[in-house]
Amino acid sequence: MKVAVIGLGLIGGSLALDIKKAFPTCQVVGLDNNKQNVSKALELGIIEAETLFEDLNSADVVIVSIPVNSAMDLIPKVLDVINETAVVIDVGSTKSPVCNVVKQHKNRRQFLATHPIAGTEFSGPDAALLGLFKNKTNIICDVEKTAPQLQKRALKIFEAIGMNLRYMNPEAHDKHIAYVSHLSHISSFMLGKTVLEKEKNERDIFDMAGSGFASTVRLAKSSPKMWTPIFQQNKTNVIETLEEYINNLNHFKTLLQNDDFEGVFKEMEDTNYIKQVLKGIY
Amino acid sequence: MKVAVIGLGLIGGSLALDIKKAFPTCQVVGLDNNKQNVSKALELGIIEAETLFEDLNSADVVIVSIPVNSAMDLIPKVLDVINETAVVIDVGSTKSPVCNVVKQHKNRRQFLATHPIAGTEFSGPDAALLGLFKNKTNIICDVEKTAPQLQKRALKIFEAIGMNLRYMNPEAHDKHIAYVSHLSHISSFMLGKTVLEKEKNERDIFDMAGSGFASTVRLAKSSPKMWTPIFQQNKTNVIETLEEYINNLNHFKTLLQNDDFEGVFKEMEDTNYIKQVLKGIY
């Protein structure tokens, strides 16, 4: 089996490492717009060779792991050039736009839309981690639109690297992921911004920061190049979650202003239920 | 040296463990309103004996590690009963109210206000951790109001358990900690609330949650009993941080609504500076 990974960042690089480990005889090659990423991926043993776009037709599996705006342009082109038995797998964080863009493509049945929910706040081939996907969820969208034997090949890969598969339509994916992922990123970025603005005037407040702040602000280290197109593509859902979040914050502020500390207590006590919810996950 | 710990939860329990390790000949005793906490602390070896409030006069060091509202009531009473060479150390998360309440106490010079910035989202003696305070910051307030030999005794303990000391007035502490700690808790609780509300209508969105959500929502597991009085005592500062945070979120929402994705990119790029800031800490 020959796997070509387009985009050798955190996700593409980690997939390359895990696939090579799960399938030792597999040939894993890669390509990236950024030549430094290619050199780094070769140096770190993430891929065994660079591949050219023109040579993608020799691959059995092509994984596209690039920012979601670029994926919209590139995936139809990849579907144009691959050989007729290959499968193209998208792993981006939004699913409706990419599923729409390939809808009428003559090779639609060679495409599988997935979202492996794994990652860190870091990016680039240096951030690639062996085992990143173990016990994580992969959301598979519109699976019935992919040819059965190609579904099988793709899903075998994700199962082999330890992922739990879940099936969903792209619209449901985009709506739900706005809550459990996109909103977290905005809450974290804006928390970081609020504290950085304060720091400008009040020096040295950061050595007062504990592990709680570090945890809530961790996602504010994420790549704007990756996240801007995600917010753009999922704008409607993201705005909806953001409005609900802002309403909840305003309500909490009102409770404080009204000295309603029973209300404040109850808000937190009710939300403690998150412990049960996360128990099975983290 | 005999150390009495009042409040055998996460912080009190962890202090007891660390002090015993740093000073093996020290006798560490404890008391807690909740008798189950006392039994648990004895069972886990956190304290070697229970002490009665009436016997606190035999202690050289009394550490008060209880919710900040209860501390306001209890600390003046502790200062009433201790022997004249003992030091009483408060370790709560707000500092102005407790410093004000002891201001006129005849034994004010036997009191030291501190805030060891360490913890987890868990509570109770089961949550106590040996080494919790290593390389963490302890904010010492109004140090000059404590008798020099008692300052020395108290600070020697914090240094011995690995803490970095920083001096600050109580008002500055409360203002700054609102940004780097109290706001993080509210942002996390309200994120948890927003997603839980959604979950009520849309089943099973939590198995789509990744490590990013787990990280930003971690503090929503915190104890309402501990946090309600903190928000109450630091209300003015907390409301100020909350207003700035909500303004930043509204601004981000407006950028999305206006399709100003260059603006969205810039917001995130600027906030990425948090990487440099946190590098030295976490």
Short mmCIF file of C-alpha atoms in Angstrom, two decimals, chain B residues 8-9 40 94 122 129 145 148 153 173 226-227 239 274:
data_model
loop_
_atom_site.label_atom_id
_atom_site.label_comp_id
_atom_site.label_asym_id
_atom_site.label_seq_id
_atom_site.Cartn_x
_atom_site.Cartn_y
_atom_site.Cartn_z
CA LEU B 8 -8.28 19.31 55.42
CA GLY B 9 -9.19 19.72 51.77
CA LYS B 40 -10.03 10.44 55.67
CA THR B 94 -8.81 36.62 48.13
CA PHE B 122 -10.72 18.52 42.70
CA LEU B 129 -1.13 15.82 46.55
CA LYS B 145 2.45 43.81 59.37
CA PRO B 148 9.69 39.49 61.78
CA ARG B 153 9.03 30.89 60.46
CA HIS B 173 -3.41 40.77 44.60
CA MET B 226 -15.15 27.27 47.57
CA TRP B 227 -15.73 29.52 44.57
CA ILE B 239 -17.18 41.99 37.24
CA ILE B 274 0.52 34.07 25.13
#
